[in-house]
Amino acid sequence: MEPTDENALKPIASVDLVVLALSEHGLQVLLIRRQADPFRGAWALPGGWIHTDEDPDLDAAAARVSREKTGVETPYLEQLATFGSAGRDPRGWSVSVGYVALLPADEVAGRAAESTDTAWHAVTGDGVAVPLAFDHASILRAGLIRLRAKVEYTSLPVHLLPAGFTLGELQAVYERILGRRLDKSAFRKRIAEVDFVEPVPSAMRRGSNRPAQIYRVKPGLGTAFFDRTI
Amino acid sequence: MEPTDENALKPIASVDLVVLALSEHGLQVLLIRRQADPFRGAWALPGGWIHTDEDPDLDAAAARVSREKTGVETPYLEQLATFGSAGRDPRGWSVSVGYVALLPADEVAGRAAESTDTAWHAVTGDGVAVPLAFDHASILRAGLIRLRAKVEYTSLPVHLLPAGFTLGELQAVYERILGRRLDKSAFRKRIAEVDFVEPVPSAMRRGSNRPAQIYRVKPGLGTAFFDRTI
DNA sequence: CTAAGTTAGTTGATACTTCACACTAAGCCT
DNA sequence: AGGCTTAGTGTGAAGTATCAACTAACTTAG
């Protein structure tokens, strides 16, 4: 347990983010083209070293990386898992703490065209079409598994919607991520049970049909858990 | 993302284990009394530095620590979460990857009296009666939450039993961890549904009553998930 | 040798939940 | 006015949980 040899044994420590958003074309993940070796020119998850001099803790490091790399203070950030091995980074034994970040749909367009080296990529199955640097394909896969698992029994998908949304839109998000249709009345019953949204008074989504009540998440509540599955 | 300054920014990286077992008196966690500063003399979770020269990856580091500190190759080892901050270790910014290990009940007695500096402590609520070094109380709490959550919907508690067990014993493990009684017929139905155990031919637990069929986990299967909850 | 005690393992009756689908409501468009 | 679309609700059949009783197979006491 004792440090026989100081820095020699310290692994490289970084934070990598799986930033996800939902567009009309499905789940999108934010990738950055690497400017430097190793894997120069390859797409990678946004990530960065832990700055021991400025990051108070891991969550803060992840939030800082999110801000720096994506220009966005992601409203939802959750630790995923930690990936560490001798071979995942050619520069040496490295540890990467993976995080999942969810972004509302209305943030996606703005962030997309900002730079040619930052782009949203469509998620197909458990990955993306392009090869990823390091073991980022594994981290992405783990992030998708986590998201899909939690969608089954939590209110997590609200973070993929803007602050105001209709129940129909919320149900559509669940259906898109799960890849299956949900029964409308059962869905609404679940949402009512866990009681994490409230109608915004007299706010209605209008269209060429019956207007829909707009809801927002009740302030001060964390992620809600359903009794069973959605 | 690039390493401006080599080792100066590397945090200290270690692995800490929440080793749990179930005795007649309830859940027990394996603790080690620290021999060195910081927190000399305090109880701590078994843990150790990542050895970048001998550990191929994090899971291997956890397995090695388990072997070295507890003398046991824990059959079940699962990554829990990673704890990292400037203040959790007085020696500097440190990252600890937490693992949960489950030990069969029949291993507990052997490991207990091995050394005065290694002891099983009863889990009460979400912790132990003694104060723990570093942020180990938080890691332990997270481990217990993880265990209790997974017991609701997975076959994980089999790892707290020896290789052969009766369905009554398995149900008792679930009941002890969950702290509530389960219905016998519903329990057996669940177990049959997920189909992760098989009867050991003509192996019976005998006592002063009707003998019970002994089961074992089907070889080659990972943790099984129930459709609903147990 | 029999009856009582104990735990194993199964069965069934009732209450509740889920599921699929149909229905009504309220707007726009032609 | 009538048709189209999406919002939101209701309803009956099917499935599931819950509780409790039942039979089975052993040991032990007498």
Short mmCIF file of C-alpha atoms (C1' of nucleotides) in Angstrom, two decimals:
data_model
loop_
_atom_site.label_atom_id
_atom_site.label_comp_id
_atom_site.label_asym_id
_atom_site.label_seq_id
_atom_site.Cartn_x
_atom_site.Cartn_y
_atom_site.Cartn_z
CA MET A 1 0.00 0.00 0.00
CA GLU A 2 2.85 2.37 0.64
CA PRO A 3 4.38 4.49 -2.10
CA THR A 4 7.73 2.90 -2.61
CA ASP A 5 8.43 4.88 -5.73
CA GLU A 6 6.75 8.17 -6.19
CA ASN A 7 5.75 9.33 -9.61
CA ALA A 8 7.17 6.41 -11.51
CA LEU A 9 4.09 4.32 -10.76
CA LYS A 10 1.49 7.00 -11.25
CA PRO A 11 -0.66 6.28 -14.24
CA ILE A 12 -1.80 9.03 -16.56
CA ALA A 13 -5.28 10.14 -15.46
CA SER A 14 -7.89 11.68 -17.68
CA VAL A 15 -11.60 12.19 -18.07
CA ASP A 16 -13.52 11.26 -21.23
CA LEU A 17 -17.07 12.28 -22.03
CA VAL A 18 -19.79 10.49 -23.93
CA VAL A 19 -21.88 13.53 -24.89
CA LEU A 20 -25.23 12.40 -26.26
CA ALA A 21 -28.13 14.24 -27.83
CA LEU A 22 -31.20 13.22 -29.74
CA SER A 23 -31.86 14.71 -33.18
CA GLU A 24 -34.52 13.86 -35.74
CA HIS A 25 -32.11 11.28 -37.09
CA GLY A 26 -31.61 9.49 -33.79
CA LEU A 27 -28.99 9.52 -31.07
CA GLN A 28 -25.92 11.60 -31.78
CA VAL A 29 -22.58 11.56 -30.02
CA LEU A 30 -20.19 14.49 -29.97
CA LEU A 31 -16.72 13.65 -31.28
CA ILE A 32 -13.53 15.67 -31.66
CA ARG A 33 -10.87 15.10 -34.25
CA ARG A 34 -7.50 14.70 -32.56
CA GLN A 35 -4.93 17.36 -33.40
CA ALA A 36 -1.94 15.58 -31.90
CA ASP A 37 -0.38 12.18 -31.59
CA PRO A 38 -1.21 9.56 -30.67
CA PHE A 39 -4.15 8.89 -33.00
CA ARG A 40 -3.67 12.27 -34.73
CA GLY A 41 -6.53 12.84 -37.13
CA ALA A 42 -8.76 10.16 -35.60
CA TRP A 43 -12.11 10.91 -34.02
CA ALA A 44 -12.21 10.69 -30.24
CA LEU A 45 -14.52 11.36 -27.34
CA PRO A 46 -13.96 14.81 -25.85
CA GLY A 47 -11.60 14.35 -22.95
CA GLY A 48 -8.70 15.81 -21.09
CA TRP A 49 -6.23 15.35 -18.30
CA ILE A 50 -7.24 15.81 -14.77
CA HIS A 51 -5.78 19.13 -13.67
CA THR A 52 -4.74 18.49 -10.10
CA ASP A 53 -4.06 22.16 -9.63
CA GLU A 54 -7.49 23.43 -10.62
CA ASP A 55 -10.03 20.58 -10.47
CA PRO A 56 -11.35 20.04 -6.96
CA ASP A 57 -12.71 16.60 -7.84
CA LEU A 58 -13.58 14.26 -10.69
CA ASP A 59 -17.03 15.69 -11.34
CA ALA A 60 -15.50 19.15 -11.57
CA ALA A 61 -12.87 17.87 -13.99
CA ALA A 62 -15.61 16.38 -16.17
CA ALA A 63 -17.58 19.62 -16.06
CA ARG A 64 -14.49 21.61 -17.00
CA VAL A 65 -13.72 19.31 -19.92
CA SER A 66 -17.31 19.59 -21.04
CA ARG A 67 -17.08 23.36 -20.96
CA GLU A 68 -13.73 23.56 -22.68
CA LYS A 69 -14.32 21.01 -25.39
CA THR A 70 -17.98 21.47 -26.13
CA GLY A 71 -18.56 25.03 -25.02
CA VAL A 72 -21.53 23.84 -23.09
CA GLU A 73 -22.21 23.40 -19.43
CA THR A 74 -24.00 20.08 -19.77
CA PRO A 75 -26.99 20.00 -17.51
CA TYR A 76 -26.68 16.28 -16.95
CA LEU A 77 -23.37 14.61 -16.18
CA GLU A 78 -23.04 11.15 -14.67
CA GLN A 79 -20.01 9.06 -13.94
CA LEU A 80 -20.03 5.96 -16.09
CA ALA A 81 -17.07 3.71 -15.40
CA THR A 82 -13.31 3.86 -15.31
CA PHE A 83 -11.10 2.36 -17.95
CA GLY A 84 -7.49 1.69 -17.08
CA SER A 85 -4.85 -0.51 -18.58
CA ALA A 86 -1.27 -0.59 -19.72
CA GLY A 87 -2.14 -0.59 -23.38
CA ARG A 88 -5.07 1.72 -23.94
CA ASP A 89 -2.79 4.73 -24.45
CA PRO A 90 0.56 4.19 -26.20
CA ARG A 91 2.12 6.77 -23.90
CA GLY A 92 1.81 4.44 -20.92
CA TRP A 93 -0.43 3.03 -18.24
CA SER A 94 -3.46 5.27 -18.21
CA VAL A 95 -6.70 5.62 -16.35
CA SER A 96 -9.70 7.32 -17.89
CA VAL A 97 -12.83 8.09 -15.93
CA GLY A 98 -15.74 7.98 -18.36
CA TYR A 99 -18.74 10.23 -17.99
CA VAL A 100 -22.08 10.34 -19.79
CA ALA A 101 -23.46 13.79 -20.60
CA LEU A 102 -26.91 14.42 -21.99
CA LEU A 103 -27.72 17.55 -24.00
CA PRO A 104 -31.14 18.91 -24.92
CA ALA A 105 -32.08 18.61 -28.58
CA ASP A 106 -32.12 22.38 -29.03
CA GLU A 107 -28.44 22.64 -28.12
CA VAL A 108 -27.36 20.25 -30.83
CA ALA A 109 -27.61 22.46 -33.88
CA GLY A 110 -25.63 25.25 -32.27
CA ARG A 111 -22.72 23.08 -31.26
CA ALA A 112 -22.54 21.11 -34.49
CA ALA A 113 -21.13 23.53 -37.04
CA GLU A 114 -18.88 25.37 -34.63
CA SER A 115 -15.70 23.80 -35.84
CA THR A 116 -14.70 21.26 -38.43
CA ASP A 117 -12.93 19.34 -35.71
CA THR A 118 -16.02 18.95 -33.54
CA ALA A 119 -18.97 17.11 -34.97
CA TRP A 120 -22.04 15.15 -34.04
CA HIS A 121 -21.97 11.59 -35.29
CA ALA A 122 -25.00 9.36 -35.61
CA VAL A 123 -25.07 6.40 -33.24
CA THR A 124 -25.79 3.19 -35.08
CA GLY A 125 -26.39 0.20 -32.88
CA ASP A 126 -23.67 0.30 -30.24
CA GLY A 127 -21.22 2.66 -31.88
CA VAL A 128 -20.51 5.09 -34.69
CA ALA A 129 -19.47 4.60 -38.30
CA VAL A 130 -15.97 6.03 -37.87
CA PRO A 131 -13.17 4.32 -35.93
CA LEU A 132 -12.35 5.95 -32.62
CA ALA A 133 -9.04 6.67 -30.94
CA PHE A 134 -7.81 4.73 -27.90
CA ASP A 135 -10.47 2.47 -26.41
CA HIS A 136 -13.11 5.13 -26.92
CA ALA A 137 -15.32 2.70 -28.80
CA SER A 138 -15.57 0.69 -25.56
CA ILE A 139 -16.35 3.77 -23.52
CA LEU A 140 -19.01 4.82 -26.00
CA ARG A 141 -20.51 1.33 -25.94
CA ALA A 142 -20.64 1.40 -22.16
CA GLY A 143 -22.27 4.82 -22.26
CA LEU A 144 -24.96 3.65 -24.64
CA ILE A 145 -25.64 0.58 -22.54
CA ARG A 146 -25.95 2.78 -19.48
CA LEU A 147 -28.31 5.21 -21.20
CA ARG A 148 -30.52 2.49 -22.62
CA ALA A 149 -30.66 0.66 -19.32
CA LYS A 150 -31.61 3.75 -17.37
CA VAL A 151 -34.21 4.83 -19.89
CA GLU A 152 -36.12 1.69 -18.98
CA TYR A 153 -36.70 2.72 -15.41
CA THR A 154 -35.79 6.36 -14.86
CA SER A 155 -36.79 9.85 -15.91
CA LEU A 156 -33.35 10.40 -17.41
CA PRO A 157 -34.54 11.16 -20.98
CA VAL A 158 -35.96 14.52 -19.90
CA HIS A 159 -32.41 15.81 -20.14
CA LEU A 160 -32.54 15.22 -23.90
CA LEU A 161 -35.44 17.66 -24.20
CA PRO A 162 -35.59 21.42 -23.80
CA ALA A 163 -36.96 22.84 -20.56
CA GLY A 164 -40.55 22.77 -21.81
CA PHE A 165 -41.96 19.71 -23.55
CA THR A 166 -45.21 17.89 -24.11
CA LEU A 167 -45.94 14.39 -22.90
CA GLY A 168 -46.08 13.28 -26.52
CA GLU A 169 -42.56 14.59 -27.08
CA LEU A 170 -41.35 12.91 -23.91
CA GLN A 171 -42.87 9.61 -24.98
CA ALA A 172 -41.25 9.97 -28.41
CA VAL A 173 -37.83 10.33 -26.76
CA TYR A 174 -38.34 7.14 -24.80
CA GLU A 175 -39.49 5.34 -27.93
CA ARG A 176 -36.55 6.55 -30.01
CA ILE A 177 -33.98 5.42 -27.51
CA LEU A 178 -35.65 2.15 -26.70
CA GLY A 179 -36.43 1.42 -30.30
CA ARG A 180 -39.97 0.27 -29.59
CA ARG A 181 -43.42 1.79 -29.31
CA LEU A 182 -44.90 2.44 -25.91
CA ASP A 183 -48.56 2.47 -24.98
CA LYS A 184 -49.77 6.01 -24.51
CA SER A 185 -52.03 5.48 -21.52
CA ALA A 186 -49.54 3.27 -19.70
CA PHE A 187 -46.78 5.80 -20.34
CA ARG A 188 -48.80 8.67 -18.98
CA LYS A 189 -49.75 6.63 -15.94
CA ARG A 190 -46.08 5.97 -15.14
CA ILE A 191 -45.21 9.62 -15.54
CA ALA A 192 -48.07 10.64 -13.28
CA GLU A 193 -47.07 8.08 -10.65
CA VAL A 194 -43.49 9.19 -10.24
CA ASP A 195 -44.64 12.79 -10.32
CA PHE A 196 -41.52 14.49 -11.60
CA VAL A 197 -43.10 16.86 -14.12
CA GLU A 198 -45.69 19.57 -13.76
CA PRO A 199 -47.76 21.42 -16.33
CA VAL A 200 -46.62 24.92 -17.15
CA PRO A 201 -49.77 26.99 -16.59
CA SER A 202 -51.47 27.89 -19.84
CA ALA A 203 -48.43 26.94 -21.92
CA MET A 204 -49.56 24.96 -24.93
CA ARG A 205 -47.80 23.49 -27.92
CA ARG A 206 -49.92 24.51 -30.91
CA GLY A 207 -50.06 22.85 -34.29
CA SER A 208 -52.56 21.73 -36.84
CA ASN A 209 -54.29 19.64 -34.24
CA ARG A 210 -55.41 19.68 -30.67
CA PRO A 211 -52.96 21.76 -28.57
CA ALA A 212 -50.86 19.88 -26.05
CA GLN A 213 -50.06 20.88 -22.51
CA ILE A 214 -46.41 21.85 -22.00
CA TYR A 215 -44.69 20.36 -18.97
CA ARG A 216 -41.45 21.06 -17.17
CA VAL A 217 -39.51 18.99 -14.63
CA LYS A 218 -40.42 19.89 -11.11
CA PRO A 219 -37.64 22.04 -9.68
CA GLY A 220 -35.31 20.54 -7.12
CA LEU A 221 -35.89 16.93 -8.13
CA GLY A 222 -33.16 14.58 -9.23
CA THR A 223 -33.62 11.63 -11.53
CA ALA A 224 -36.88 9.84 -10.79
CA PHE A 225 -37.13 6.05 -10.70
CA PHE A 226 -40.14 4.12 -11.89
CA ASP A 227 -41.50 1.27 -9.83
CA ARG A 228 -41.24 -1.16 -12.67
CA THR A 229 -40.11 -0.36 -16.16
CA ILE A 230 -41.48 2.32 -18.37
CA MET B 1 -5.59 17.43 -23.72
CA GLU B 2 -1.86 17.36 -24.27
CA PRO B 3 0.58 16.68 -21.45
CA THR B 4 2.17 20.03 -20.81
CA ASP B 5 3.89 18.93 -17.66
CA GLU B 6 4.54 15.29 -17.13
CA ASN B 7 4.29 13.78 -13.69
CA ALA B 8 3.50 16.94 -11.84
CA LEU B 9 -0.16 16.68 -12.74
CA LYS B 10 -0.56 12.95 -12.32
CA PRO B 11 -2.81 12.12 -9.44
CA ILE B 12 -2.10 9.22 -7.12
CA ALA B 13 -4.07 6.19 -8.37
CA SER B 14 -5.26 3.31 -6.25
CA VAL B 15 -7.85 0.60 -6.03
CA ASP B 16 -10.06 0.07 -2.98
CA LEU B 17 -12.22 -2.96 -2.30
CA VAL B 18 -15.55 -3.31 -0.56
CA VAL B 19 -15.31 -7.00 0.35
CA LEU B 20 -18.68 -8.23 1.55
CA ALA B 21 -19.84 -11.52 3.00
CA LEU B 22 -22.96 -12.69 4.78
CA SER B 23 -22.67 -14.33 8.18
CA GLU B 24 -25.36 -15.40 10.61
CA HIS B 25 -25.17 -11.92 12.04
CA GLY B 26 -25.76 -10.15 8.75
CA LEU B 27 -23.61 -8.46 6.17
CA GLN B 28 -19.94 -8.16 7.03
CA VAL B 29 -17.29 -6.00 5.42
CA LEU B 30 -13.59 -6.80 5.51
CA LEU B 31 -11.46 -3.98 6.96
CA ILE B 32 -7.74 -3.57 7.50
CA ARG B 33 -6.12 -1.51 10.19
CA ARG B 34 -3.67 0.92 8.64
CA GLN B 35 -0.05 0.45 9.65
CA ALA B 36 1.24 3.73 8.25
CA ASP B 37 0.33 7.36 7.97
CA PRO B 38 -1.91 8.90 6.98
CA PHE B 39 -4.71 7.55 9.17
CA ARG B 40 -2.31 5.19 10.96
CA GLY B 41 -4.28 2.89 13.22
CA ALA B 42 -7.60 3.62 11.56
CA TRP B 43 -9.69 0.98 9.86
CA ALA B 44 -9.76 1.15 6.09
CA LEU B 45 -11.01 -0.77 3.11
CA PRO B 46 -8.39 -3.08 1.68
CA GLY B 47 -6.69 -1.19 -1.12
CA GLY B 48 -3.44 -0.45 -2.82
CA TRP B 49 -1.67 1.49 -5.50
CA ILE B 50 -2.03 0.55 -9.07
CA HIS B 51 1.24 -1.11 -10.06
CA THR B 52 1.79 0.08 -13.58
CA ASP B 53 4.64 -2.35 -13.96
CA GLU B 54 2.70 -5.50 -13.12
CA ASP B 55 -1.04 -4.85 -13.41
CA PRO B 56 -2.27 -5.19 -17.00
CA ASP B 57 -5.51 -3.40 -16.23
CA LEU B 58 -7.77 -2.14 -13.45
CA ASP B 59 -9.59 -5.43 -12.93
CA ALA B 60 -6.25 -7.17 -12.58
CA ALA B 61 -5.11 -4.57 -10.08
CA ALA B 62 -8.26 -5.16 -8.05
CA ALA B 63 -7.77 -8.93 -8.20
CA ARG B 64 -4.16 -8.54 -7.09
CA VAL B 65 -5.12 -6.32 -4.18
CA SER B 66 -7.78 -8.80 -3.22
CA ARG B 67 -5.24 -11.61 -3.24
CA GLU B 68 -2.57 -9.68 -1.36
CA LYS B 69 -4.74 -8.09 1.28
CA THR B 70 -7.33 -10.75 1.90
CA GLY B 71 -5.50 -13.88 0.78
CA VAL B 72 -8.51 -14.79 -1.29
CA GLU B 73 -9.17 -14.79 -5.00
CA THR B 74 -12.64 -13.34 -4.79
CA PRO B 75 -14.92 -15.10 -7.18
CA TYR B 76 -16.98 -11.99 -7.78
CA LEU B 77 -15.44 -8.60 -8.41
CA GLU B 78 -17.29 -5.69 -9.96
CA GLN B 79 -16.17 -2.14 -10.56
CA LEU B 80 -18.23 0.23 -8.44
CA ALA B 81 -17.28 3.85 -9.04
CA THR B 82 -14.25 6.07 -8.96
CA PHE B 83 -13.56 8.59 -6.26
CA GLY B 84 -11.14 11.37 -6.98
CA SER B 85 -10.50 14.73 -5.41
CA ALA B 86 -7.82 17.01 -4.12
CA GLY B 87 -8.67 16.41 -0.49
CA ARG B 88 -9.54 12.76 -0.05
CA ASP B 89 -5.90 11.83 0.61
CA PRO B 90 -3.70 14.29 2.52
CA ARG B 91 -0.75 13.30 0.32
CA GLY B 92 -2.31 14.98 -2.70
CA TRP B 93 -4.83 14.73 -5.51
CA SER B 94 -5.80 11.08 -5.61
CA VAL B 95 -8.04 8.82 -7.61
CA SER B 96 -9.38 5.58 -6.19
CA VAL B 97 -11.26 3.07 -8.28
CA GLY B 98 -13.70 1.30 -5.99
CA TYR B 99 -14.64 -2.34 -6.43
CA VAL B 100 -17.25 -4.54 -4.80
CA ALA B 101 -16.21 -8.10 -4.01
CA LEU B 102 -18.55 -10.79 -2.75
CA LEU B 103 -17.32 -13.77 -0.77
CA PRO B 104 -19.15 -17.01 0.01
CA ALA B 105 -20.19 -17.44 3.61
CA ASP B 106 -17.89 -20.43 4.10
CA GLU B 107 -14.83 -18.29 3.37
CA VAL B 108 -15.59 -15.80 6.08
CA ALA B 109 -14.53 -17.72 9.16
CA GLY B 110 -11.17 -18.64 7.71
CA ARG B 111 -10.23 -15.10 6.81
CA ALA B 112 -11.47 -13.53 10.01
CA ALA B 113 -8.95 -14.54 12.63
CA GLU B 114 -5.95 -14.57 10.37
CA SER B 115 -4.50 -11.35 11.69
CA THR B 116 -5.41 -8.81 14.29
CA ASP B 117 -5.14 -6.15 11.63
CA THR B 118 -7.69 -7.74 9.33
CA ALA B 119 -11.22 -8.18 10.58
CA TRP B 120 -14.79 -8.55 9.51
CA HIS B 121 -17.00 -5.74 10.72
CA ALA B 122 -20.77 -5.93 10.86
CA VAL B 123 -22.58 -3.62 8.48
CA THR B 124 -25.23 -1.59 10.24
CA GLY B 125 -27.46 0.42 7.99
CA ASP B 126 -25.19 2.09 5.49
CA GLY B 127 -21.87 1.75 7.23
CA VAL B 128 -19.90 0.26 10.10
CA ALA B 129 -19.56 1.21 13.74
CA VAL B 130 -15.92 2.29 13.47
CA PRO B 131 -14.72 5.41 11.66
CA LEU B 132 -12.94 4.73 8.40
CA ALA B 133 -9.83 6.27 6.87
CA PHE B 134 -9.94 8.61 3.86
CA ASP B 135 -13.38 8.72 2.21
CA HIS B 136 -13.80 5.00 2.66
CA ALA B 137 -17.11 5.48 4.41
CA SER B 138 -18.42 6.96 1.15
CA ILE B 139 -17.03 4.10 -0.90
CA LEU B 140 -18.55 1.57 1.47
CA ARG B 141 -21.89 3.35 1.32
CA ALA B 142 -21.80 3.29 -2.47
CA GLY B 143 -20.94 -0.40 -2.41
CA LEU B 144 -23.86 -1.21 -0.14
CA ILE B 145 -26.23 0.80 -2.30
CA ARG B 146 -25.00 -1.05 -5.36
CA LEU B 147 -25.38 -4.46 -3.70
CA ARG B 148 -28.85 -3.75 -2.40
CA ALA B 149 -30.00 -2.34 -5.72
CA LYS B 150 -28.73 -5.30 -7.67
CA VAL B 151 -30.18 -7.82 -5.27
CA GLU B 152 -33.60 -6.56 -6.29
CA TYR B 153 -33.28 -7.64 -9.87
CA THR B 154 -30.25 -9.90 -10.36
CA SER B 155 -28.88 -13.25 -9.34
CA LEU B 156 -25.93 -11.56 -7.66
CA PRO B 157 -26.52 -12.98 -4.15
CA VAL B 158 -25.45 -16.46 -5.28
CA HIS B 159 -21.90 -15.24 -4.86
CA LEU B 160 -22.52 -14.96 -1.14
CA LEU B 161 -23.24 -18.68 -0.95
CA PRO B 162 -20.95 -21.68 -1.36
CA ALA B 163 -20.97 -23.53 -4.67
CA GLY B 164 -23.84 -25.78 -3.60
CA PHE B 165 -26.94 -24.37 -1.94
CA THR B 166 -30.63 -25.03 -1.54
CA LEU B 167 -33.35 -22.74 -2.80
CA GLY B 168 -34.31 -22.09 0.80
CA GLU B 169 -30.80 -20.89 1.56
CA LEU B 170 -30.80 -18.71 -1.54
CA GLN B 171 -34.10 -17.16 -0.56
CA ALA B 172 -32.75 -16.51 2.93
CA VAL B 173 -29.81 -14.58 1.45
CA TYR B 174 -32.14 -12.37 -0.54
CA GLU B 175 -34.30 -11.80 2.52
CA ARG B 176 -31.34 -10.95 4.76
CA ILE B 177 -29.96 -8.36 2.37
CA LEU B 178 -33.29 -6.86 1.47
CA GLY B 179 -34.52 -6.90 5.03
CA ARG B 180 -37.93 -8.22 4.14
CA ARG B 181 -39.65 -11.57 3.70
CA LEU B 182 -40.25 -12.94 0.24
CA ASP B 183 -43.01 -15.25 -0.88
CA LYS B 184 -41.71 -18.76 -1.38
CA SER B 185 -43.67 -19.64 -4.48
CA ALA B 186 -43.07 -16.30 -6.18
CA PHE B 187 -39.36 -16.55 -5.39
CA ARG B 188 -39.06 -20.03 -6.86
CA LYS B 189 -40.98 -18.96 -9.94
CA ARG B 190 -38.50 -16.11 -10.56
CA ILE B 191 -35.53 -18.39 -10.11
CA ALA B 192 -37.01 -20.91 -12.51
CA GLU B 193 -37.75 -18.20 -15.08
CA VAL B 194 -34.25 -16.81 -15.32
CA ASP B 195 -32.90 -20.33 -15.30
CA PHE B 196 -29.46 -19.70 -13.87
CA VAL B 197 -29.26 -22.60 -11.42
CA GLU B 198 -29.52 -26.34 -11.91
CA PRO B 199 -30.04 -29.17 -9.43
CA VAL B 200 -26.95 -31.16 -8.57
CA PRO B 201 -28.03 -34.73 -9.27
CA SER B 202 -28.86 -36.63 -6.09
CA ALA B 203 -27.21 -34.00 -3.90
CA MET B 204 -29.42 -33.27 -0.95
CA ARG B 205 -29.13 -31.12 2.13
CA ARG B 206 -30.17 -33.36 5.02
CA GLY B 207 -31.42 -32.29 8.37
CA SER B 208 -34.14 -33.14 10.82
CA ASN B 209 -36.73 -32.56 8.14
CA ARG B 210 -37.45 -33.19 4.53
CA PRO B 211 -34.19 -33.12 2.54
CA ALA B 212 -33.72 -30.26 0.12
CA GLN B 213 -32.35 -30.40 -3.39
CA ILE B 214 -28.93 -28.80 -3.71
CA TYR B 215 -28.44 -26.46 -6.66
CA ARG B 216 -25.43 -24.89 -8.30
CA VAL B 217 -25.16 -22.01 -10.75
CA LYS B 218 -25.17 -23.17 -14.32
CA PRO B 219 -21.60 -23.06 -15.58
CA GLY B 220 -20.65 -20.36 -18.04
CA LEU B 221 -23.41 -17.98 -17.06
CA GLY B 222 -22.84 -14.45 -15.85
CA THR B 223 -25.15 -12.53 -13.56
CA ALA B 224 -28.77 -13.17 -14.46
CA PHE B 225 -31.35 -10.39 -14.56
CA PHE B 226 -34.96 -10.81 -13.53
CA ASP B 227 -37.73 -9.41 -15.70
CA ARG B 228 -39.22 -7.49 -12.85
CA THR B 229 -37.93 -7.48 -9.31
CA ILE B 230 -37.36 -10.46 -7.10
"C1'" DC C 1 -44.07 -48.06 15.53
"C1'" DT C 2 -46.51 -44.01 15.66
"C1'" DA C 3 -47.28 -39.22 16.25
"C1'" DA C 4 -45.38 -34.67 16.37
"C1'" DG C 5 -42.34 -31.33 14.53
"C1'" DT C 6 -39.86 -29.20 10.79
"C1'" DT C 7 -38.66 -27.69 6.42
"C1'" DA C 8 -39.38 -28.68 1.13
"C1'" DG C 9 -41.99 -27.97 -2.53
"C1'" DT C 10 -46.77 -27.23 -4.94
"C1'" DT C 11 -51.36 -25.54 -5.67
"C1'" DG C 12 -55.19 -22.43 -5.75
"C1'" DA C 13 -58.37 -18.38 -4.91
"C1'" DT C 14 -58.62 -13.58 -4.98
"C1'" DA C 15 -57.11 -8.86 -5.77
"C1'" DC C 16 -54.60 -6.05 -8.41
"C1'" DT C 17 -51.86 -4.47 -12.48
"C1'" DT C 18 -50.82 -4.43 -17.19
"C1'" DC C 19 -51.86 -4.39 -22.12
"C1'" DA C 20 -54.03 -3.55 -26.31
"C1'" DC C 21 -57.17 -0.95 -28.28
"C1'" DA C 22 -61.03 1.96 -28.76
"C1'" DC C 23 -62.97 6.12 -27.75
"C1'" DT C 24 -63.70 11.29 -27.09
"C1'" DA C 25 -61.53 16.13 -27.42
"C1'" DA C 26 -59.78 20.07 -29.78
"C1'" DG C 27 -57.44 22.23 -32.86
"C1'" DC C 28 -56.24 23.21 -38.31
"C1'" DC C 29 -57.14 22.69 -43.29
"C1'" DT C 30 -59.93 22.55 -47.42
"C1'" DA D 1 -69.15 21.37 -42.54
"C1'" DG D 2 -66.38 17.52 -42.86
"C1'" DG D 3 -62.00 15.41 -42.69
"C1'" DC D 4 -57.41 15.02 -40.70
"C1'" DT D 5 -54.23 14.89 -36.87
"C1'" DT D 6 -52.62 14.63 -32.39
"C1'" DA D 7 -54.12 15.03 -27.20
"C1'" DG D 8 -55.84 12.76 -23.63
"C1'" DT D 9 -59.11 9.11 -21.31
"C1'" DG D 10 -61.65 4.73 -20.63
"C1'" DT D 11 -62.39 -0.26 -20.65
"C1'" DG D 12 -62.33 -5.29 -20.81
"C1'" DA D 13 -59.27 -9.28 -21.24
"C1'" DA D 14 -55.13 -11.27 -19.83
"C1'" DG D 15 -51.61 -11.70 -16.83
"C1'" DT D 16 -49.33 -11.25 -12.16
"C1'" DA D 17 -48.85 -10.66 -7.17
"C1'" DT D 18 -50.35 -12.08 -2.67
"C1'" DC D 19 -51.77 -14.93 0.84
"C1'" DA D 20 -52.60 -19.08 2.54
"C1'" DA D 21 -53.31 -23.79 2.50
"C1'" DC D 22 -51.88 -28.16 1.13
"C1'" DT D 23 -48.94 -32.44 0.44
"C1'" DA D 24 -44.15 -34.54 0.93
"C1'" DA D 25 -40.27 -36.37 3.33
"C1'" DC D 26 -37.42 -36.54 6.66
"C1'" DT D 27 -35.93 -36.77 12.21
"C1'" DT D 28 -36.96 -37.27 16.86
"C1'" DA D 29 -39.68 -38.24 21.11
"C1'" DG D 30 -42.33 -41.46 23.31
#
